PDB file of C-alpha atoms in Angstrom:
ATOM      1  CA  UNK E   1      64.302  -1.881 -14.297  1.00 39.00           C
ATOM      2  CA  UNK E   2      61.121  -1.097 -12.639  1.00 40.00           C
ATOM      3  CA  UNK E   3      58.271  -3.398 -13.241  1.00 40.00           C
ATOM      4  CA  UNK E   4      54.566  -1.978 -13.809  1.00 44.00           C
ATOM      5  CA  UNK E   5      51.759  -3.957 -12.115  1.00 45.00           C
ATOM      6  CA  UNK E   6      48.244  -4.119 -14.505  1.00 51.00           C
ATOM      7  CA  UNK E   7      45.882  -2.798 -12.598  1.00 56.00           C
ATOM      8  CA  UNK E   8      43.128  -5.521 -12.772  1.00 81.00           C
ATOM      9  CA  UNK E   9      39.569  -3.663 -13.737  1.00 86.00           C
ATOM     10  CA  UNK E  10      35.967  -4.778 -12.744  1.00 89.00           C
ATOM     11  CA  UNK E  11      33.277  -3.823 -15.278  1.00 93.00           C
ATOM     12  CA  UNK E  12      29.861  -4.122 -13.033  1.00 93.00           C
ATOM     13  CA  UNK E  13      27.162  -2.921 -14.415  1.00 95.00           C
ATOM     14  CA  UNK E  14      23.559  -2.735 -12.169  1.00 94.00           C
ATOM     15  CA  UNK E  15      20.173  -3.380 -14.392  1.00 96.00           C
ATOM     16  CA  UNK E  16      17.548  -2.496 -12.073  1.00 93.00           C
ATOM     17  CA  UNK E  17      13.389  -2.993 -12.311  1.00 92.00           C
ATOM     18  CA  UNK E  18      12.385   0.987 -11.307  1.00 91.00           C
ATOM     19  CA  UNK E  19       8.846  -0.176 -11.650  1.00 90.00           C
ATOM     20  CA  UNK E  20       6.978   0.605  -8.114  1.00 86.00           C
ATOM     21  CA  UNK E  21       6.962  -2.418  -6.258  1.00 83.00           C
ATOM     22  CA  UNK E  22      10.566  -1.792  -6.016  1.00 85.00           C
ATOM     23  CA  UNK E  23      10.802   1.137  -4.288  1.00 84.00           C
ATOM     24  CA  UNK E  24      12.479  -0.437  -1.189  1.00 83.00           C
ATOM     25  CA  UNK E  25      15.174  -2.401  -3.503  1.00 82.00           C
ATOM     26  CA  UNK E  26      16.241   0.664  -5.530  1.00 84.00           C
ATOM     27  CA  UNK E  27      16.840   2.759  -1.595  1.00 84.00           C
ATOM     28  CA  UNK E  28      18.536  -0.036  -1.017  1.00 81.00           C
ATOM     29  CA  UNK E  29      21.228   0.467  -3.740  1.00 83.00           C
ATOM     30  CA  UNK E  30      20.683   4.073  -3.584  1.00 82.00           C
ATOM     31  CA  UNK E  31      22.409   4.168  -0.072  1.00 80.00           C
ATOM     32  CA  UNK E  32      24.688   0.677  -0.020  1.00 82.00           C
ATOM     33  CA  UNK E  33      26.304   1.432  -3.512  1.00 81.00           C
ATOM     34  CA  UNK E  34      28.979   3.684  -2.229  1.00 78.00           C
ATOM     35  CA  UNK E  35      30.079   1.575  -0.023  1.00 79.00           C
ATOM     36  CA  UNK E  36      29.983  -1.987  -2.077  1.00 77.00           C
ATOM     37  CA  UNK E  37      32.068  -0.761  -4.819  1.00 78.00           C
ATOM     38  CA  UNK E  38      34.724   0.685  -2.846  1.00 76.00           C
ATOM     39  CA  UNK E  39      34.776  -2.791  -1.049  1.00 75.00           C
ATOM     40  CA  UNK E  40      35.293  -4.565  -3.509  1.00 73.00           C
ATOM     41  CA  UNK E  41      38.173  -1.903  -5.400  1.00 69.00           C
ATOM     42  CA  UNK E  42      40.017  -1.730  -1.606  1.00 71.00           C
ATOM     43  CA  UNK E  43      39.821  -5.823  -0.778  1.00 68.00           C
ATOM     44  CA  UNK E  44      40.778  -7.132  -4.970  1.00 66.00           C
ATOM     45  CA  UNK E  45      43.312  -4.110  -5.352  1.00 70.00           C
ATOM     46  CA  UNK E  46      41.447  -2.607  -8.816  1.00 78.00           C
ATOM     47  CA  UNK E  47      39.714  -0.558 -10.779  1.00 83.00           C
ATOM     48  CA  UNK E  48      36.312  -0.971 -11.085  1.00 88.00           C
ATOM     49  CA  UNK E  49      34.274   0.861 -13.413  1.00 91.00           C
ATOM     50  CA  UNK E  50      30.304   1.021 -12.667  1.00 93.00           C
ATOM     51  CA  UNK E  51      27.240   1.128 -15.507  1.00 95.00           C
ATOM     52  CA  UNK E  52      23.798   1.673 -14.097  1.00 95.00           C
ATOM     53  CA  UNK E  53      20.865   0.211 -16.296  1.00 96.00           C
ATOM     54  CA  UNK E  54      17.337   1.113 -14.786  1.00 95.00           C
ATOM     55  CA  UNK E  55      13.796  -0.157 -16.636  1.00 94.00           C
ATOM     56  CA  UNK E  56      10.125   0.105 -16.280  1.00 93.00           C
ATOM     57  CA  UNK E  57       7.995  -1.003 -19.256  1.00 91.00           C
ATOM     58  CA  UNK E  58       6.752   0.040 -22.656  1.00 89.00           C
ATOM     59  CA  UNK E  59       4.935   2.867 -22.311  1.00 85.00           C
ATOM     60  CA  UNK E  60       6.715   4.024 -19.137  1.00 88.00           C
ATOM     61  CA  UNK E  61       7.832   7.595 -18.770  1.00 88.00           C
ATOM     62  CA  UNK E  62      11.265   5.690 -19.998  1.00 89.00           C
ATOM     63  CA  UNK E  63      11.875   2.241 -20.964  1.00 92.00           C
ATOM     64  CA  UNK E  64      15.744   2.482 -20.422  1.00 94.00           C
ATOM     65  CA  UNK E  65      17.373   4.977 -18.580  1.00 94.00           C
ATOM     66  CA  UNK E  66      21.463   4.672 -18.369  1.00 96.00           C
ATOM     67  CA  UNK E  67      25.180   5.776 -16.759  1.00 94.00           C
ATOM     68  CA  UNK E  68      27.841   4.601 -19.085  1.00 96.00           C
ATOM     69  CA  UNK E  69      30.864   2.898 -17.216  1.00 94.00           C
ATOM     70  CA  UNK E  70      33.115   5.174 -14.428  1.00 92.00           C
ATOM     71  CA  UNK E  71      35.018   4.679 -12.706  1.00 89.00           C
ATOM     72  CA  UNK E  72      33.394   7.896 -10.430  1.00 89.00           C
ATOM     73  CA  UNK E  73      31.525   6.011  -8.256  1.00 85.00           C
ATOM     74  CA  UNK E  74      29.732   9.773  -6.782  1.00 84.00           C
ATOM     75  CA  UNK E  75      28.464  10.468 -10.253  1.00 89.00           C
ATOM     76  CA  UNK E  76      26.246   7.160 -10.620  1.00 87.00           C
ATOM     77  CA  UNK E  77      25.500   7.237  -6.726  1.00 84.00           C
ATOM     78  CA  UNK E  78      24.583  11.176  -8.058  1.00 88.00           C
ATOM     79  CA  UNK E  79      22.332   9.483 -11.118  1.00 88.00           C
ATOM     80  CA  UNK E  80      20.410   7.215  -8.512  1.00 86.00           C
ATOM     81  CA  UNK E  81      19.503  10.258  -6.221  1.00 84.00           C
ATOM     82  CA  UNK E  82      17.055  11.614  -8.435  1.00 80.00           C
ATOM     83  CA  UNK E  83      15.211   8.365  -9.262  1.00 82.00           C
ATOM     84  CA  UNK E  84      12.559   6.953  -7.700  1.00 80.00           C
ATOM     85  CA  UNK E  85      10.071   3.682  -8.221  1.00 79.00           C
ATOM     86  CA  UNK E  86       7.101   4.065  -9.792  1.00 76.00           C
ATOM     87  CA  UNK E  87       4.649   2.662 -12.704  1.00 74.00           C
ATOM     88  CA  UNK E  88       4.442  -0.947 -13.932  1.00 67.00           C
ATOM     89  CA  UNK E  89       0.310  -1.307 -14.231  1.00 68.00           C
ATOM     90  CA  UNK E  90       0.916  -5.201 -15.407  1.00 75.00           C
ATOM     91  CA  UNK E  91       3.671  -7.780 -13.537  1.00 81.00           C
ATOM     92  CA  UNK E  92       5.694  -8.524 -16.626  1.00 86.00           C
ATOM     93  CA  UNK E  93       8.124  -6.089 -17.609  1.00 91.00           C
ATOM     94  CA  UNK E  94      10.898  -4.540 -20.584  1.00 93.00           C
ATOM     95  CA  UNK E  95      13.388  -7.242 -19.429  1.00 94.00           C
ATOM     96  CA  UNK E  96      14.356  -8.275 -22.158  1.00 95.00           C
ATOM     97  CA  UNK E  97      14.970  -4.594 -23.835  1.00 96.00           C
ATOM     98  CA  UNK E  98      17.249  -3.887 -20.488  1.00 96.00           C
ATOM     99  CA  UNK E  99      19.685  -6.797 -21.060  1.00 96.00           C
ATOM    100  CA  UNK E 100      20.216  -6.609 -24.664  1.00 96.00           C
ATOM    101  CA  UNK E 101      20.580  -2.453 -23.971  1.00 97.00           C
ATOM    102  CA  UNK E 102      23.167  -3.593 -21.648  1.00 97.00           C
ATOM    103  CA  UNK E 103      24.947  -6.399 -23.732  1.00 96.00           C
ATOM    104  CA  UNK E 104      25.231  -4.199 -26.557  1.00 96.00           C
ATOM    105  CA  UNK E 105      27.493  -1.730 -24.341  1.00 96.00           C
ATOM    106  CA  UNK E 106      31.263  -0.728 -23.865  1.00 90.00           C
ATOM    107  CA  UNK E 107      32.790  -3.630 -21.607  1.00 93.00           C
ATOM    108  CA  UNK E 108      36.053  -3.898 -20.785  1.00 86.00           C
ATOM    109  CA  UNK E 109      38.651  -6.038 -22.496  1.00 75.00           C
ATOM    110  CA  UNK E 110      38.894  -9.794 -22.402  1.00 67.00           C
ATOM    111  CA  UNK E 111      41.682  -9.345 -19.658  1.00 73.00           C
ATOM    112  CA  UNK E 112      38.833  -7.998 -17.115  1.00 81.00           C
ATOM    113  CA  UNK E 113      36.236  -9.085 -14.709  1.00 90.00           C
ATOM    114  CA  UNK E 114      32.481  -8.318 -15.900  1.00 94.00           C
ATOM    115  CA  UNK E 115      29.347  -9.105 -14.311  1.00 94.00           C
ATOM    116  CA  UNK E 116      26.232  -7.924 -14.279  1.00 96.00           C
ATOM    117  CA  UNK E 117      23.848  -7.235 -11.110  1.00 95.00           C
ATOM    118  CA  UNK E 118      20.144  -7.614 -11.961  1.00 95.00           C
ATOM    119  CA  UNK E 119      17.809  -6.622  -9.507  1.00 92.00           C
ATOM    120  CA  UNK E 120      14.736  -7.130 -10.028  1.00 92.00           C
ATOM    121  CA  UNK E 121      11.364  -9.064  -9.185  1.00 89.00           C
ATOM    122  CA  UNK E 122       9.079 -10.105 -12.292  1.00 90.00           C
ATOM    123  CA  UNK E 123       9.932 -11.203 -16.261  1.00 91.00           C
ATOM    124  CA  UNK E 124       9.889  -9.858 -19.523  1.00 90.00           C
ATOM    125  CA  UNK E 125       6.179 -10.688 -21.287  1.00 90.00           C
ATOM    126  CA  UNK E 126       5.875 -13.395 -22.413  1.00 91.00           C
ATOM    127  CA  UNK E 127       6.210 -12.912 -26.250  1.00 94.00           C
ATOM    128  CA  UNK E 128       9.193 -11.323 -25.187  1.00 93.00           C
ATOM    129  CA  UNK E 129      11.354 -14.595 -23.611  1.00 91.00           C
ATOM    130  CA  UNK E 130      13.177 -15.304 -26.229  1.00 94.00           C
ATOM    131  CA  UNK E 131      15.138 -12.151 -26.563  1.00 94.00           C
ATOM    132  CA  UNK E 132      15.590 -11.710 -23.450  1.00 93.00           C
ATOM    133  CA  UNK E 133      17.586 -15.312 -23.933  1.00 94.00           C
ATOM    134  CA  UNK E 134      19.750 -14.366 -26.439  1.00 95.00           C
ATOM    135  CA  UNK E 135      20.368 -11.299 -25.788  1.00 96.00           C
ATOM    136  CA  UNK E 136      21.896 -13.453 -22.263  1.00 96.00           C
ATOM    137  CA  UNK E 137      24.142 -15.450 -24.458  1.00 96.00           C
ATOM    138  CA  UNK E 138      25.937 -11.802 -26.105  1.00 96.00           C
ATOM    139  CA  UNK E 139      26.110 -11.337 -22.672  1.00 96.00           C
ATOM    140  CA  UNK E 140      27.965 -14.910 -22.068  1.00 95.00           C
ATOM    141  CA  UNK E 141      29.637 -14.019 -25.425  1.00 93.00           C
ATOM    142  CA  UNK E 142      31.781 -11.308 -23.902  1.00 93.00           C
ATOM    143  CA  UNK E 143      32.364 -12.996 -20.891  1.00 93.00           C
ATOM    144  CA  UNK E 144      30.095 -11.551 -18.584  1.00 95.00           C
ATOM    145  CA  UNK E 145      28.262 -13.617 -15.710  1.00 95.00           C
ATOM    146  CA  UNK E 146      25.420 -12.119 -14.194  1.00 96.00           C
ATOM    147  CA  UNK E 147      24.282 -12.123 -10.482  1.00 94.00           C
ATOM    148  CA  UNK E 148      20.293 -12.342 -10.555  1.00 93.00           C
ATOM    149  CA  UNK E 149      18.818 -11.032  -7.208  1.00 90.00           C
ATOM    150  CA  UNK E 150      15.506 -12.142  -6.982  1.00 88.00           C
ATOM    151  CA  UNK E 151      13.151  -9.410  -4.663  1.00 84.00           C
ATOM    152  CA  UNK E 152      10.132  -9.128  -3.374  1.00 76.00           C
ATOM    153  CA  UNK E 153       6.853 -10.340  -4.893  1.00 77.00           C
ATOM    154  CA  UNK E 154       7.984 -12.676  -7.611  1.00 85.00           C
ATOM    155  CA  UNK E 155       6.712 -15.828  -8.817  1.00 87.00           C
ATOM    156  CA  UNK E 156       7.666 -19.329  -9.651  1.00 88.00           C
ATOM    157  CA  UNK E 157       8.566 -18.537 -12.936  1.00 89.00           C
ATOM    158  CA  UNK E 158      10.112 -15.723 -12.417  1.00 89.00           C
ATOM    159  CA  UNK E 159      12.387 -17.148 -10.054  1.00 90.00           C
ATOM    160  CA  UNK E 160      12.906 -20.045 -13.343  1.00 90.00           C
ATOM    161  CA  UNK E 161      14.063 -17.454 -15.290  1.00 91.00           C
ATOM    162  CA  UNK E 162      15.729 -15.844 -13.320  1.00 91.00           C
ATOM    163  CA  UNK E 163      17.497 -18.724 -12.442  1.00 91.00           C
ATOM    164  CA  UNK E 164      18.366 -19.909 -16.131  1.00 91.00           C
ATOM    165  CA  UNK E 165      19.991 -16.239 -16.863  1.00 91.00           C
ATOM    166  CA  UNK E 166      21.894 -17.008 -14.102  1.00 92.00           C
ATOM    167  CA  UNK E 167      22.723 -20.561 -15.115  1.00 93.00           C
ATOM    168  CA  UNK E 168      23.883 -19.582 -18.150  1.00 92.00           C
ATOM    169  CA  UNK E 169      26.298 -17.340 -17.731  1.00 93.00           C
ATOM    170  CA  UNK E 170      27.778 -19.037 -14.710  1.00 93.00           C
ATOM    171  CA  UNK E 171      26.489 -16.133 -12.502  1.00 93.00           C
ATOM    172  CA  UNK E 172      24.399 -16.658  -9.099  1.00 90.00           C
ATOM    173  CA  UNK E 173      20.553 -16.715  -8.268  1.00 88.00           C
ATOM    174  CA  UNK E 174      20.269 -14.754  -5.080  1.00 83.00           C
ATOM    175  CA  UNK E 175      16.655 -14.613  -3.284  1.00 80.00           C
ATOM    176  CA  UNK E 176      15.768 -12.014  -0.793  1.00 74.00           C
ATOM    177  CA  UNK E 177      14.765 -13.214   2.378  1.00 60.00           C
ATOM    178  CA  UNK E 178      12.210 -11.534   4.929  1.00 53.00           C
ATOM    179  CA  UNK E 179      15.121 -11.305   6.941  1.00 55.00           C
ATOM    180  CA  UNK E 180      16.126  -8.497   5.156  1.00 58.00           C
ATOM    181  CA  UNK E 181      13.352  -6.302   5.682  1.00 60.00           C
ATOM    182  CA  UNK E 182      13.892  -5.076   1.881  1.00 61.00           C
ATOM    183  CA  UNK E 183      10.485  -5.129   0.419  1.00 59.00           C
ATOM    184  CA  UNK E 184       7.499  -7.070   0.488  1.00 59.00           C
ATOM    185  CA  UNK E 185       6.371 -10.784   1.461  1.00 59.00           C
ATOM    186  CA  UNK E 186       9.762 -13.109   0.353  1.00 55.00           C
ATOM    187  CA  UNK E 187       9.176 -16.326  -1.884  1.00 54.00           C
ATOM    188  CA  UNK E 188      11.180 -18.814  -0.173  1.00 62.00           C
ATOM    189  CA  UNK E 189      13.966 -20.193  -2.301  1.00 61.00           C
ATOM    190  CA  UNK E 190      12.825 -23.568  -3.889  1.00 60.00           C
ATOM    191  CA  UNK E 191      16.131 -25.328  -3.117  1.00 56.00           C
ATOM    192  CA  UNK E 192      16.584 -29.090  -1.761  1.00 50.00           C
ATOM    193  CA  UNK E 193      19.613 -27.819   0.917  1.00 55.00           C
ATOM    194  CA  UNK E 194      19.947 -25.839   3.560  1.00 61.00           C
ATOM    195  CA  UNK E 195      20.602 -21.887   2.706  1.00 61.00           C
ATOM    196  CA  UNK E 196      22.796 -19.962   3.991  1.00 66.00           C
ATOM    197  CA  UNK E 197      21.600 -16.706   4.895  1.00 61.00           C
ATOM    198  CA  UNK E 198      23.833 -13.391   4.291  1.00 65.00           C
ATOM    199  CA  UNK E 199      24.088  -9.818   3.986  1.00 61.00           C
ATOM    200  CA  UNK E 200      23.387  -8.242   0.692  1.00 58.00           C
ATOM    201  CA  UNK E 201      26.599  -6.181   0.560  1.00 58.00           C
TER     202      UNK E 201
END
């Protein structure tokens, strides 16, 4: 009898702040997403479904824009191609709206690996932090791990909230450094240990 090997499924959702300060990071994602997904798929012999959720803030041209999970990476590249970073007059953004929306999407079943990559440089407004926290707990209940990429312009408060999100989900906190040449000046991460500088991809 032939043995059928079921290919592992990885659900990978990028949740990206697209306000004006995130222009360099958005351009980097546009240029690198295809290569990153292909390497993940080839190295792990798995099928990768990718979703992209873009967000800004209340009162902007959009609060969120979403392209659903698909294994057709070229469709996600096309979705990103005409998007630009603009808007976001105050520092805080609609992070809680984006994370809550992400928690409501159709993630794969219990056998899949589920990863949310959050790329941003600002927290939610203070009055919405609890909503953000509850959305993270909902993602954890679905087995989603969160990788946060802290971009240029973050503050210590933002770092604390981003780190909390990754700790709750057993994920990873990634801080861009000035070595990346992506974005503006980067705050040094708050760590007592020596850090290892790696390429983001």
